[in-house]
PDB file of C-alpha atoms and ligand atoms in Angstrom:
ATOM      1  CA  UNK J  14       2.621  35.853 -24.796  1.00  0.00           C
ATOM      2  CA  UNK J  15       3.253  32.369 -23.362  1.00  0.00           C
ATOM      3  CA  UNK J  16       6.911  32.778 -22.571  1.00  0.00           C
ATOM      4  CA  UNK J  17       8.435  29.942 -20.638  1.00  0.00           C
ATOM      5  CA  UNK J  18      11.854  30.782 -22.024  1.00  0.00           C
ATOM      6  CA  UNK J  19      14.499  29.721 -19.545  1.00  0.00           C
ATOM      7  CA  UNK J  20      12.117  27.877 -17.240  1.00  0.00           C
ATOM      8  CA  UNK J  21      13.303  24.445 -16.088  1.00  0.00           C
ATOM      9  CA  UNK J  22      10.655  21.795 -16.442  1.00  0.00           C
ATOM     10  CA  UNK J  23      10.472  18.176 -15.317  1.00  0.00           C
ATOM     11  CA  UNK J  24       7.821  16.169 -17.172  1.00  0.00           C
ATOM     12  CA  UNK J  25       7.542  12.560 -16.020  1.00  0.00           C
ATOM     13  CA  UNK J  26       6.502   9.520 -18.109  1.00  0.00           C
ATOM     14  CA  UNK J  27       7.217  11.540 -21.179  1.00  0.00           C
ATOM     15  CA  UNK J  28       8.793   9.508 -23.977  1.00  0.00           C
ATOM     16  CA  UNK J  29       5.431   8.804 -25.620  1.00  0.00           C
ATOM     17  CA  UNK J  30       1.844   9.926 -25.522  1.00  0.00           C
ATOM     18  CA  UNK J  31       0.610  12.799 -23.422  1.00  0.00           C
ATOM     19  CA  UNK J  32       3.827  13.319 -21.470  1.00  0.00           C
ATOM     20  CA  UNK J  33       5.824  13.490 -24.680  1.00  0.00           C
ATOM     21  CA  UNK J  34       3.465  16.091 -26.170  1.00  0.00           C
ATOM     22  CA  UNK J  35       3.629  18.187 -23.008  1.00  0.00           C
ATOM     23  CA  UNK J  36       7.434  17.988 -22.936  1.00  0.00           C
ATOM     24  CA  UNK J  37       7.477  19.136 -26.564  1.00  0.00           C
ATOM     25  CA  UNK J  38       5.119  22.021 -25.840  1.00  0.00           C
ATOM     26  CA  UNK J  39       7.538  23.365 -23.217  1.00  0.00           C
ATOM     27  CA  UNK J  40      10.688  22.558 -25.209  1.00  0.00           C
ATOM     28  CA  UNK J  41       9.361  24.118 -28.418  1.00  0.00           C
ATOM     29  CA  UNK J  42       8.659  27.324 -26.486  1.00  0.00           C
ATOM     30  CA  UNK J  43      12.208  27.641 -25.204  1.00  0.00           C
ATOM     31  CA  UNK J  44      12.085  25.914 -21.833  1.00  0.00           C
ATOM     32  CA  UNK J  45      14.770  23.539 -20.623  1.00  0.00           C
ATOM     33  CA  UNK J  46      13.136  20.159 -20.122  1.00  0.00           C
ATOM     34  CA  UNK J  47      13.919  16.818 -18.482  1.00  0.00           C
ATOM     35  CA  UNK J  48      11.950  13.809 -19.684  1.00  0.00           C
ATOM     36  CA  UNK J  49      11.777  10.275 -18.278  1.00  0.00           C
ATOM     37  CA  UNK J  50      10.315   6.811 -18.672  1.00  0.00           C
ATOM     38  CA  UNK J  51      11.323   3.195 -18.012  1.00  0.00           C
ATOM     39  CA  UNK J  52      12.589   2.245 -21.466  1.00  0.00           C
ATOM     40  CA  UNK J  53      16.061   3.320 -22.572  1.00  0.00           C
ATOM     41  CA  UNK J  54      15.122   2.860 -26.248  1.00  0.00           C
ATOM     42  CA  UNK J  55      12.066   5.101 -25.983  1.00  0.00           C
ATOM     43  CA  UNK J  56      14.134   7.650 -24.101  1.00  0.00           C
ATOM     44  CA  UNK J  57      16.879   7.749 -26.714  1.00  0.00           C
ATOM     45  CA  UNK J  58      14.360   8.099 -29.540  1.00  0.00           C
ATOM     46  CA  UNK J  59      12.429  10.880 -27.821  1.00  0.00           C
ATOM     47  CA  UNK J  60      15.574  12.783 -26.874  1.00  0.00           C
ATOM     48  CA  UNK J  61      16.921  12.614 -30.422  1.00  0.00           C
ATOM     49  CA  UNK J  62      13.651  13.855 -31.889  1.00  0.00           C
ATOM     50  CA  UNK J  63      12.995  16.693 -29.435  1.00  0.00           C
ATOM     51  CA  UNK J  64      16.608  17.877 -29.531  1.00  0.00           C
ATOM     52  CA  UNK J  65      16.246  18.576 -33.258  1.00  0.00           C
ATOM     53  CA  UNK J  66      14.106  21.532 -32.193  1.00  0.00           C
ATOM     54  CA  UNK J  67      15.590  22.375 -28.795  1.00  0.00           C
ATOM     55  CA  UNK J  68      18.918  20.915 -27.672  1.00  0.00           C
ATOM     56  CA  UNK J  69      18.204  21.826 -24.028  1.00  0.00           C
ATOM     57  CA  UNK J  70      16.389  18.584 -23.319  1.00  0.00           C
ATOM     58  CA  UNK J  71      17.673  15.930 -20.957  1.00  0.00           C
ATOM     59  CA  UNK J  72      16.402  12.505 -20.067  1.00  0.00           C
ATOM     60  CA  UNK J  73      16.852   9.576 -17.763  1.00  0.00           C
ATOM     61  CA  UNK J  74      15.258   6.200 -17.187  1.00  0.00           C
ATOM     62  CA  UNK J  75      12.867   6.259 -14.275  1.00  0.00           C
ATOM     63  CA  UNK J  76       9.981   4.153 -12.981  1.00  0.00           C
ATOM     64  CA  UNK J  77       7.120   6.076 -11.394  1.00  0.00           C
ATOM     65  CA  UNK J  78       6.278   3.125  -9.136  1.00  0.00           C
ATOM     66  CA  UNK J  79       9.760   3.005  -7.622  1.00  0.00           C
ATOM     67  CA  UNK J  80      10.549   5.526  -4.903  1.00  0.00           C
ATOM     68  CA  UNK J  81      14.351   5.274  -5.248  1.00  0.00           C
ATOM     69  CA  UNK J  82      13.994   5.864  -8.945  1.00  0.00           C
ATOM     70  CA  UNK J  83      11.942   9.015  -8.319  1.00  0.00           C
ATOM     71  CA  UNK J  84      14.561  10.381  -5.929  1.00  0.00           C
ATOM     72  CA  UNK J  85      17.235   9.720  -8.518  1.00  0.00           C
ATOM     73  CA  UNK J  86      15.153  11.363 -11.250  1.00  0.00           C
ATOM     74  CA  UNK J  87      14.741  14.583  -9.297  1.00  0.00           C
ATOM     75  CA  UNK J  88      18.442  14.688  -8.352  1.00  0.00           C
ATOM     76  CA  UNK J  89      19.344  14.197 -12.002  1.00  0.00           C
ATOM     77  CA  UNK J  90      16.936  16.879 -13.216  1.00  0.00           C
ATOM     78  CA  UNK J  91      18.194  19.373 -10.637  1.00  0.00           C
ATOM     79  CA  UNK J  92      21.781  18.650 -11.568  1.00  0.00           C
ATOM     80  CA  UNK J  93      21.440  18.912 -15.347  1.00  0.00           C
ATOM     81  CA  UNK J  94      19.023  21.865 -15.360  1.00  0.00           C
ATOM     82  CA  UNK J  95      20.271  23.648 -12.224  1.00  0.00           C
ATOM     83  CA  UNK J  96      16.839  23.372 -10.580  1.00  0.00           C
ATOM     84  CA  UNK J  97      13.186  22.627 -11.274  1.00  0.00           C
ATOM     85  CA  UNK J  98      10.736  25.508 -11.725  1.00  0.00           C
ATOM     86  CA  UNK J  99       7.854  23.497 -13.143  1.00  0.00           C
ATOM     87  CA  UNK J 100       6.869  19.916 -12.313  1.00  0.00           C
ATOM     88  CA  UNK J 101       4.418  18.071 -14.547  1.00  0.00           C
ATOM     89  CA  UNK J 102       3.436  14.748 -13.002  1.00  0.00           C
ATOM     90  CA  UNK J 103       2.275  12.446 -15.772  1.00  0.00           C
ATOM     91  CA  UNK J 104       2.124   8.653 -15.493  1.00  0.00           C
ATOM     92  CA  UNK J 105       1.556   5.527 -17.531  1.00  0.00           C
ATOM     93  CA  UNK J 106      -1.316   3.138 -16.953  1.00  0.00           C
ATOM     94  CA  UNK J 107      -1.788   0.104 -14.687  1.00  0.00           C
ATOM     95  CA  UNK J 108      -0.698  -2.879 -16.823  1.00  0.00           C
ATOM     96  CA  UNK J 109      -3.997  -4.796 -16.428  1.00  0.00           C
ATOM     97  CA  UNK J 110      -6.266  -1.845 -17.244  1.00  0.00           C
ATOM     98  CA  UNK J 111      -9.036  -1.941 -18.442  1.00  0.00           C
ATOM     99  CA  UNK J 112     -10.178  -4.072 -15.544  1.00  0.00           C
ATOM    100  CA  UNK J 113     -13.260  -4.109 -13.326  1.00  0.00           C
ATOM    101  CA  UNK J 114     -13.154  -4.232  -9.534  1.00  0.00           C
ATOM    102  CA  UNK J 115     -13.914  -7.948  -9.166  1.00  0.00           C
ATOM    103  CA  UNK J 116     -10.904  -8.897 -11.303  1.00  0.00           C
ATOM    104  CA  UNK J 117      -8.395  -6.725  -9.447  1.00  0.00           C
ATOM    105  CA  UNK J 118      -6.105  -8.048  -6.752  1.00  0.00           C
ATOM    106  CA  UNK J 119      -3.996  -6.359  -4.121  1.00  0.00           C
ATOM    107  CA  UNK J 120      -0.965  -6.201  -6.422  1.00  0.00           C
ATOM    108  CA  UNK J 121      -2.975  -4.198  -8.961  1.00  0.00           C
ATOM    109  CA  UNK J 122      -3.977  -1.761  -6.239  1.00  0.00           C
ATOM    110  CA  UNK J 123      -0.477  -1.417  -4.847  1.00  0.00           C
ATOM    111  CA  UNK J 124       0.921  -0.760  -8.314  1.00  0.00           C
ATOM    112  CA  UNK J 125      -1.770   1.729  -9.159  1.00  0.00           C
ATOM    113  CA  UNK J 126      -1.482   3.649  -5.895  1.00  0.00           C
ATOM    114  CA  UNK J 127       2.305   3.815  -6.250  1.00  0.00           C
ATOM    115  CA  UNK J 128       1.925   4.880  -9.875  1.00  0.00           C
ATOM    116  CA  UNK J 129      -0.636   7.650  -9.466  1.00  0.00           C
ATOM    117  CA  UNK J 130      -0.640   8.792  -5.861  1.00  0.00           C
ATOM    118  CA  UNK J 131       2.670   8.060  -4.177  1.00  0.00           C
ATOM    119  CA  UNK J 132       4.670   9.271  -7.181  1.00  0.00           C
ATOM    120  CA  UNK J 133       2.889  12.628  -7.046  1.00  0.00           C
ATOM    121  CA  UNK J 134       3.409  12.912  -3.284  1.00  0.00           C
ATOM    122  CA  UNK J 135       7.116  12.102  -3.507  1.00  0.00           C
ATOM    123  CA  UNK J 136       7.836  14.290  -6.519  1.00  0.00           C
ATOM    124  CA  UNK J 137       6.025  17.243  -4.935  1.00  0.00           C
ATOM    125  CA  UNK J 138       7.992  16.820  -1.709  1.00  0.00           C
ATOM    126  CA  UNK J 139      11.242  16.696  -3.635  1.00  0.00           C
ATOM    127  CA  UNK J 140      10.681  19.883  -5.650  1.00  0.00           C
ATOM    128  CA  UNK J 141       8.812  22.148  -3.245  1.00  0.00           C
ATOM    129  CA  UNK J 142      11.621  23.286  -0.953  1.00  0.00           C
ATOM    130  CA  UNK J 143      13.643  24.702  -3.858  1.00  0.00           C
ATOM    131  CA  UNK J 144      10.522  26.362  -5.268  1.00  0.00           C
ATOM    132  CA  UNK J 145       9.909  27.958  -1.858  1.00  0.00           C
ATOM    133  CA  UNK J 146      13.452  29.311  -1.709  1.00  0.00           C
ATOM    134  CA  UNK J 147      13.005  30.844  -5.184  1.00  0.00           C
ATOM    135  CA  UNK J 148       9.445  32.030  -4.377  1.00  0.00           C
ATOM    136  CA  UNK J 149       8.170  30.661  -7.672  1.00  0.00           C
ATOM    137  CA  UNK J 150       6.931  27.326  -8.878  1.00  0.00           C
ATOM    138  CA  UNK J 151       4.294  25.389 -10.756  1.00  0.00           C
ATOM    139  CA  UNK J 152       3.066  21.860 -10.104  1.00  0.00           C
ATOM    140  CA  UNK J 153       0.624  20.104 -12.404  1.00  0.00           C
ATOM    141  CA  UNK J 154      -0.926  16.714 -11.758  1.00  0.00           C
ATOM    142  CA  UNK J 155      -2.158  15.293 -15.064  1.00  0.00           C
ATOM    143  CA  UNK J 156      -5.330  13.338 -14.364  1.00  0.00           C
ATOM    144  CA  UNK J 157      -8.536  12.513 -16.166  1.00  0.00           C
ATOM    145  CA  UNK J 158     -12.109  13.774 -16.475  1.00  0.00           C
ATOM    146  CA  UNK J 159     -13.071  10.294 -15.297  1.00  0.00           C
ATOM    147  CA  UNK J 160     -12.114  11.073 -11.693  1.00  0.00           C
ATOM    148  CA  UNK J 161     -15.259  13.229 -11.685  1.00  0.00           C
ATOM    149  CA  UNK J 162     -17.290  10.561 -13.454  1.00  0.00           C
ATOM    150  CA  UNK J 163     -15.595   7.297 -12.484  1.00  0.00           C
ATOM    151  CA  UNK J 164     -15.718   4.458 -14.998  1.00  0.00           C
ATOM    152  CA  UNK J 165     -16.068   0.822 -14.001  1.00  0.00           C
ATOM    153  CA  UNK J 166     -13.252  -0.377 -16.275  1.00  0.00           C
ATOM    154  CA  UNK J 167     -10.902   2.374 -15.042  1.00  0.00           C
ATOM    155  CA  UNK J 168     -11.449   1.588 -11.358  1.00  0.00           C
ATOM    156  CA  UNK J 169      -7.731   1.356 -10.568  1.00  0.00           C
ATOM    157  CA  UNK J 170      -6.828   4.688 -12.132  1.00  0.00           C
ATOM    158  CA  UNK J 171      -9.909   6.610 -11.075  1.00  0.00           C
ATOM    159  CA  UNK J 172      -9.727   5.580  -7.418  1.00  0.00           C
ATOM    160  CA  UNK J 173      -5.934   5.900  -7.158  1.00  0.00           C
ATOM    161  CA  UNK J 174      -5.695   9.393  -8.600  1.00  0.00           C
ATOM    162  CA  UNK J 175      -8.808  10.954  -7.106  1.00  0.00           C
ATOM    163  CA  UNK J 176      -6.947  11.948  -3.890  1.00  0.00           C
ATOM    164  CA  UNK J 177      -4.770  14.242  -5.989  1.00  0.00           C
ATOM    165  CA  UNK J 178      -7.710  16.657  -6.037  1.00  0.00           C
ATOM    166  CA  UNK J 179      -7.435  16.926  -2.252  1.00  0.00           C
ATOM    167  CA  UNK J 180      -3.656  17.181  -2.390  1.00  0.00           C
ATOM    168  CA  UNK J 181      -3.948  19.941  -4.989  1.00  0.00           C
ATOM    169  CA  UNK J 182      -6.221  21.969  -2.729  1.00  0.00           C
ATOM    170  CA  UNK J 183      -4.108  21.476   0.383  1.00  0.00           C
ATOM    171  CA  UNK J 184      -0.808  22.305  -1.328  1.00  0.00           C
ATOM    172  CA  UNK J 185      -2.312  25.394  -2.930  1.00  0.00           C
ATOM    173  CA  UNK J 186      -3.204  26.717   0.530  1.00  0.00           C
ATOM    174  CA  UNK J 187       0.166  25.768   2.021  1.00  0.00           C
ATOM    175  CA  UNK J 188       2.294  27.254  -0.769  1.00  0.00           C
ATOM    176  CA  UNK J 189       0.237  30.007  -2.405  1.00  0.00           C
ATOM    177  CA  UNK J 190       2.061  32.785  -0.571  1.00  0.00           C
ATOM    178  CA  UNK J 191       5.377  31.417  -1.783  1.00  0.00           C
ATOM    179  CA  UNK J 192       4.519  32.096  -5.434  1.00  0.00           C
ATOM    180  CA  UNK J 193       3.762  28.439  -6.136  1.00  0.00           C
ATOM    181  CA  UNK J 194       0.594  27.253  -7.829  1.00  0.00           C
ATOM    182  CA  UNK J 195      -0.654  23.667  -7.903  1.00  0.00           C
ATOM    183  CA  UNK J 196      -3.373  22.442 -10.240  1.00  0.00           C
ATOM    184  CA  UNK J 197      -4.812  19.165 -11.464  1.00  0.00           C
ATOM    185  CA  UNK J 198      -5.632  18.871 -15.146  1.00  0.00           C
ATOM    186  CA  UNK J 199      -8.562  16.628 -16.006  1.00  0.00           C
ATOM    187  CA  UNK J 200      -7.779  15.418 -19.480  1.00  0.00           C
ATOM    188  CA  UNK J 201     -10.205  14.131 -22.064  1.00  0.00           C
ATOM    189  CA  UNK J 202      -9.295  11.920 -25.008  1.00  0.00           C
ATOM    190  CA  UNK J 203      -5.971  12.272 -26.760  1.00  0.00           C
ATOM    191  CA  UNK J 204      -4.734   9.928 -29.490  1.00  0.00           C
ATOM    192  CA  UNK J 205      -1.880   8.036 -27.830  1.00  0.00           C
ATOM    193  CA  UNK J 206      -0.382   4.566 -27.909  1.00  0.00           C
ATOM    194  CA  UNK J 207      -1.744   4.019 -24.394  1.00  0.00           C
ATOM    195  CA  UNK J 208      -5.313   5.044 -25.244  1.00  0.00           C
ATOM    196  CA  UNK J 209      -5.345   2.802 -28.316  1.00  0.00           C
ATOM    197  CA  UNK J 210      -3.904  -0.119 -26.339  1.00  0.00           C
ATOM    198  CA  UNK J 211      -6.453   0.200 -23.523  1.00  0.00           C
ATOM    199  CA  UNK J 212      -9.385   0.488 -25.874  1.00  0.00           C
ATOM    200  CA  UNK J 213      -8.172  -2.375 -28.095  1.00  0.00           C
ATOM    201  CA  UNK J 214      -8.054  -4.664 -25.061  1.00  0.00           C
ATOM    202  CA  UNK J 215     -11.534  -3.594 -24.070  1.00  0.00           C
ATOM    203  CA  UNK J 216     -12.883  -4.112 -27.608  1.00  0.00           C
ATOM    204  CA  UNK J 217     -11.279  -7.550 -27.741  1.00  0.00           C
ATOM    205  CA  UNK J 218     -12.705  -8.584 -24.364  1.00  0.00           C
ATOM    206  CA  UNK J 219     -16.194  -7.579 -25.493  1.00  0.00           C
ATOM    207  CA  UNK J 220     -15.859  -9.011 -29.011  1.00  0.00           C
ATOM    208  CA  UNK J 221     -16.716  -5.616 -30.472  1.00  0.00           C
ATOM    209  CA  UNK J 222     -14.786  -3.994 -33.358  1.00  0.00           C
ATOM    210  CA  UNK J 223     -12.261  -1.410 -32.176  1.00  0.00           C
ATOM    211  CA  UNK J 224     -13.691   1.248 -34.525  1.00  0.00           C
ATOM    212  CA  UNK J 225     -17.158   0.880 -32.995  1.00  0.00           C
ATOM    213  CA  UNK J 226     -15.856   1.252 -29.445  1.00  0.00           C
ATOM    214  CA  UNK J 227     -13.645   4.197 -30.486  1.00  0.00           C
ATOM    215  CA  UNK J 228     -16.650   5.966 -31.991  1.00  0.00           C
ATOM    216  CA  UNK J 229     -19.114   5.243 -29.197  1.00  0.00           C
ATOM    217  CA  UNK J 230     -16.908   5.571 -26.102  1.00  0.00           C
ATOM    218  CA  UNK J 231     -14.355   8.119 -27.289  1.00  0.00           C
ATOM    219  CA  UNK J 232     -15.547  10.280 -30.187  1.00  0.00           C
ATOM    220  CA  UNK J 233     -19.301  10.589 -29.691  1.00  0.00           C
ATOM    221  CA  UNK J 234     -19.137  12.020 -26.128  1.00  0.00           C
ATOM    222  CA  UNK J 235     -16.768  14.836 -27.140  1.00  0.00           C
ATOM    223  CA  UNK J 236     -18.887  17.983 -27.417  1.00  0.00           C
ATOM    224  CA  UNK J 237     -16.602  19.757 -29.884  1.00  0.00           C
ATOM    225  CA  UNK J 238     -16.601  16.687 -32.092  1.00  0.00           C
ATOM    226  CA  UNK J 239     -12.901  15.999 -32.319  1.00  0.00           C
ATOM    227  CA  UNK J 240     -10.199  14.264 -30.358  1.00  0.00           C
ATOM    228  CA  UNK J 241      -7.655  16.422 -28.524  1.00  0.00           C
ATOM    229  CA  UNK J 242      -4.230  17.460 -29.714  1.00  0.00           C
ATOM    230  CA  UNK J 243      -1.750  17.237 -26.848  1.00  0.00           C
ATOM    231  CA  UNK J 244       0.555  20.097 -27.802  1.00  0.00           C
ATOM    232  CA  UNK J 245      -2.148  22.467 -29.007  1.00  0.00           C
ATOM    233  CA  UNK J 246      -5.002  21.770 -26.607  1.00  0.00           C
ATOM    234  CA  UNK J 247      -3.266  20.663 -23.414  1.00  0.00           C
ATOM    235  CA  UNK J 248       0.182  22.176 -23.920  1.00  0.00           C
ATOM    236  CA  UNK J 249      -1.154  25.670 -24.483  1.00  0.00           C
ATOM    237  CA  UNK J 250      -3.059  25.595 -21.183  1.00  0.00           C
ATOM    238  CA  UNK J 251       0.013  24.435 -19.273  1.00  0.00           C
ATOM    239  CA  UNK J 252       2.124  27.115 -20.950  1.00  0.00           C
ATOM    240  CA  UNK J 253      -0.386  29.781 -19.979  1.00  0.00           C
ATOM    241  CA  UNK J 254      -0.593  28.568 -16.374  1.00  0.00           C
ATOM    242  CA  UNK J 255       3.213  28.530 -16.244  1.00  0.00           C
ATOM    243  CA  UNK J 256       3.485  32.236 -16.965  1.00  0.00           C
ATOM    244  CA  UNK J 257       2.735  35.029 -14.528  1.00  0.00           C
ATOM    245  CA  UNK J 258      -0.628  35.398 -16.296  1.00  0.00           C
ATOM    246  CA  UNK J 259      -1.586  32.101 -14.709  1.00  0.00           C
ATOM    247  CA  UNK J 260      -0.513  33.056 -11.212  1.00  0.00           C
ATOM    248  CA  UNK J 261      -4.067  33.550  -9.860  1.00  0.00           C
ATOM    249  CA  UNK J 262      -5.195  30.055 -10.788  1.00  0.00           C
ATOM    250  CA  UNK J 263      -4.370  27.491  -8.133  1.00  0.00           C
ATOM    251  CA  UNK J 264      -5.867  24.701  -6.060  1.00  0.00           C
ATOM    252  CA  UNK J 265      -8.289  23.738  -8.754  1.00  0.00           C
ATOM    253  CA  UNK J 266      -8.973  21.057 -11.335  1.00  0.00           C
ATOM    254  CA  UNK J 267      -9.337  22.153 -14.927  1.00  0.00           C
ATOM    255  CA  UNK J 268     -11.078  20.109 -17.583  1.00  0.00           C
ATOM    256  CA  UNK J 269      -9.359  19.899 -20.964  1.00  0.00           C
ATOM    257  CA  UNK J 270     -11.738  17.430 -22.536  1.00  0.00           C
ATOM    258  CA  UNK J 271     -13.474  19.149 -25.452  1.00  0.00           C
ATOM    259  CA  UNK J 272     -16.679  19.083 -23.408  1.00  0.00           C
ATOM    260  CA  UNK J 273     -16.708  15.324 -22.756  1.00  0.00           C
ATOM    261  CA  UNK J 274     -17.627  15.528 -19.103  1.00  0.00           C
ATOM    262  CA  UNK J 275     -21.290  16.073 -18.257  1.00  0.00           C
ATOM    263  CA  UNK J 276     -20.481  17.087 -14.699  1.00  0.00           C
ATOM    264  CA  UNK J 277     -21.170  20.671 -13.633  1.00  0.00           C
ATOM    265  CA  UNK J 278     -19.263  20.325 -10.353  1.00  0.00           C
TER     266      UNK J 278
HETATM  267  N1  NAP V 330      -4.639   9.277 -23.762  1.00  0.00           N
HETATM  268  C1  NAP V 330      -5.758   9.715 -23.228  1.00  0.00           C
HETATM  269  O1  NAP V 330      -6.733   9.973 -23.921  1.00  0.00           O
HETATM  270  C2  NAP V 330      -5.832   9.967 -21.739  1.00  0.00           C
HETATM  271  C3  NAP V 330      -6.952  10.620 -21.229  1.00  0.00           C
HETATM  272  C4  NAP V 330      -7.028  10.894 -19.860  1.00  0.00           C
HETATM  273  C5  NAP V 330      -5.992  10.498 -19.029  1.00  0.00           C
HETATM  274  N2  NAP V 330      -4.923   9.845 -19.570  1.00  0.00           N
HETATM  275  C6  NAP V 330      -3.850   9.464 -18.648  1.00  0.00           C
HETATM  276  O2  NAP V 330      -2.628  10.043 -19.070  1.00  0.00           O
HETATM  277  C7  NAP V 330      -1.546   9.197 -18.713  1.00  0.00           C
HETATM  278  C8  NAP V 330      -0.690   8.969 -19.946  1.00  0.00           C
HETATM  279  O3  NAP V 330      -1.470   8.288 -20.899  1.00  0.00           O
HETATM  280  P1  NAP V 330      -0.970   8.070 -22.386  1.00  0.00           P
HETATM  281  O4  NAP V 330      -2.193   7.773 -23.171  1.00  0.00           O
HETATM  282  O5  NAP V 330      -0.086   9.169 -22.809  1.00  0.00           O
HETATM  283  O6  NAP V 330      -0.094   6.717 -22.205  1.00  0.00           O
HETATM  284  P2  NAP V 330       1.015   6.084 -23.169  1.00  0.00           P
HETATM  285  O7  NAP V 330       0.775   6.472 -24.573  1.00  0.00           O
HETATM  286  O8  NAP V 330       1.030   4.626 -22.824  1.00  0.00           O
HETATM  287  O9  NAP V 330       2.393   6.742 -22.680  1.00  0.00           O
HETATM  288  C9  NAP V 330       2.830   6.468 -21.390  1.00  0.00           C
HETATM  289  C10 NAP V 330       4.225   7.018 -21.175  1.00  0.00           C
HETATM  290  O10 NAP V 330       4.533   6.790 -19.801  1.00  0.00           O
HETATM  291  C11 NAP V 330       5.652   5.920 -19.674  1.00  0.00           C
HETATM  292  N3  NAP V 330       5.391   5.030 -18.538  1.00  0.00           N
HETATM  293  C12 NAP V 330       4.478   4.035 -18.441  1.00  0.00           C
HETATM  294  N4  NAP V 330       4.541   3.449 -17.247  1.00  0.00           N
HETATM  295  C13 NAP V 330       5.527   4.092 -16.557  1.00  0.00           C
HETATM  296  C14 NAP V 330       6.090   3.924 -15.269  1.00  0.00           C
HETATM  297  N5  NAP V 330       5.679   2.977 -14.421  1.00  0.00           N
HETATM  298  N6  NAP V 330       7.098   4.761 -14.904  1.00  0.00           N
HETATM  299  C15 NAP V 330       7.568   5.703 -15.744  1.00  0.00           C
HETATM  300  N7  NAP V 330       7.068   5.902 -16.973  1.00  0.00           N
HETATM  301  C16 NAP V 330       6.057   5.096 -17.379  1.00  0.00           C
HETATM  302  C17 NAP V 330       5.791   5.216 -21.017  1.00  0.00           C
HETATM  303  O11 NAP V 330       7.142   4.871 -21.303  1.00  0.00           O
HETATM  304  P3  NAP V 330       7.833   3.519 -20.743  1.00  0.00           P
HETATM  305  O12 NAP V 330       7.006   2.381 -21.204  1.00  0.00           O
HETATM  306  O13 NAP V 330       9.202   3.578 -21.327  1.00  0.00           O
HETATM  307  O14 NAP V 330       7.885   3.625 -19.249  1.00  0.00           O
HETATM  308  C18 NAP V 330       5.314   6.320 -21.965  1.00  0.00           C
HETATM  309  O15 NAP V 330       6.355   7.223 -22.228  1.00  0.00           O
HETATM  310  C19 NAP V 330      -2.157   7.927 -18.128  1.00  0.00           C
HETATM  311  O16 NAP V 330      -2.158   8.006 -16.732  1.00  0.00           O
HETATM  312  C20 NAP V 330      -3.591   7.968 -18.637  1.00  0.00           C
HETATM  313  O17 NAP V 330      -4.486   7.325 -17.766  1.00  0.00           O
HETATM  314  C21 NAP V 330      -4.816   9.582 -20.886  1.00  0.00           C
END
């Protein structure tokens, strides 16, 4: 039903956490996948583990905040896979998050805007012309439900990635007739190293036990009463949208948050 067999997928920031789970979802369903992140050790480990299931997985070190590195990443992915049919833009987190506005400085903002916004702009530019020539493509920007309900301690991320909603809409209009769909995915809570790290820092700064914060800020707001599973809950949506069954869904933002968001907009 969800065949992505033979599709060539670039998933960025994908040696751990959400990106890793998404890369696995595609790889385990027969796609050819390129993964990336900054650390060579993480890359080697992830490649070894994913290749046990699907040998058609490639990887290269790349920093989402560095434009040259993004150009190199796309060249590499095109070379090893022969092209890119599906782009999944995932990122890490600003190093000083969680942080409130008054504690941020210009360097935090520059990093965050390069990380979330400029990376998505550059990667989209680099993949779209080939997608147009093939008259098929998928672009996903992985974002968060918190862009609809911004959180004080996530000010860097929420403000920096909100414009991707506008970019999603504009690109969907520009490229819809070329067989290319563009969507933003508003993710809820998934159990990752990054989520644990961010929440631990927050708990420490407030002098509150991690378990209490985890329950009150993460678990309790989830309507379905459980944390998400990246491959099953997020991966399956991306697989569906990557087939021709998903070809009528574009220019939108889709919540995958177990009902966390209270927004109706
Ligand atoms: N987890 C959640 O519940 C949740 C919910 C909503 C949204 N999100 C968003 O989803 C994204 C991923 O979160 P996560 O929880 O999966 O994080 P994570 O567990 O920390 O994983 C981040 C991955 O990205 C890589 N990375 C970090 N900074 C990078 C950079 N500058 N360039 C390239 N790769 C980089 C890391 O590897 P290296 O260190 O080797 O680079 C790692 O592979 C974040 O933007 C987060 O805000 C997460």
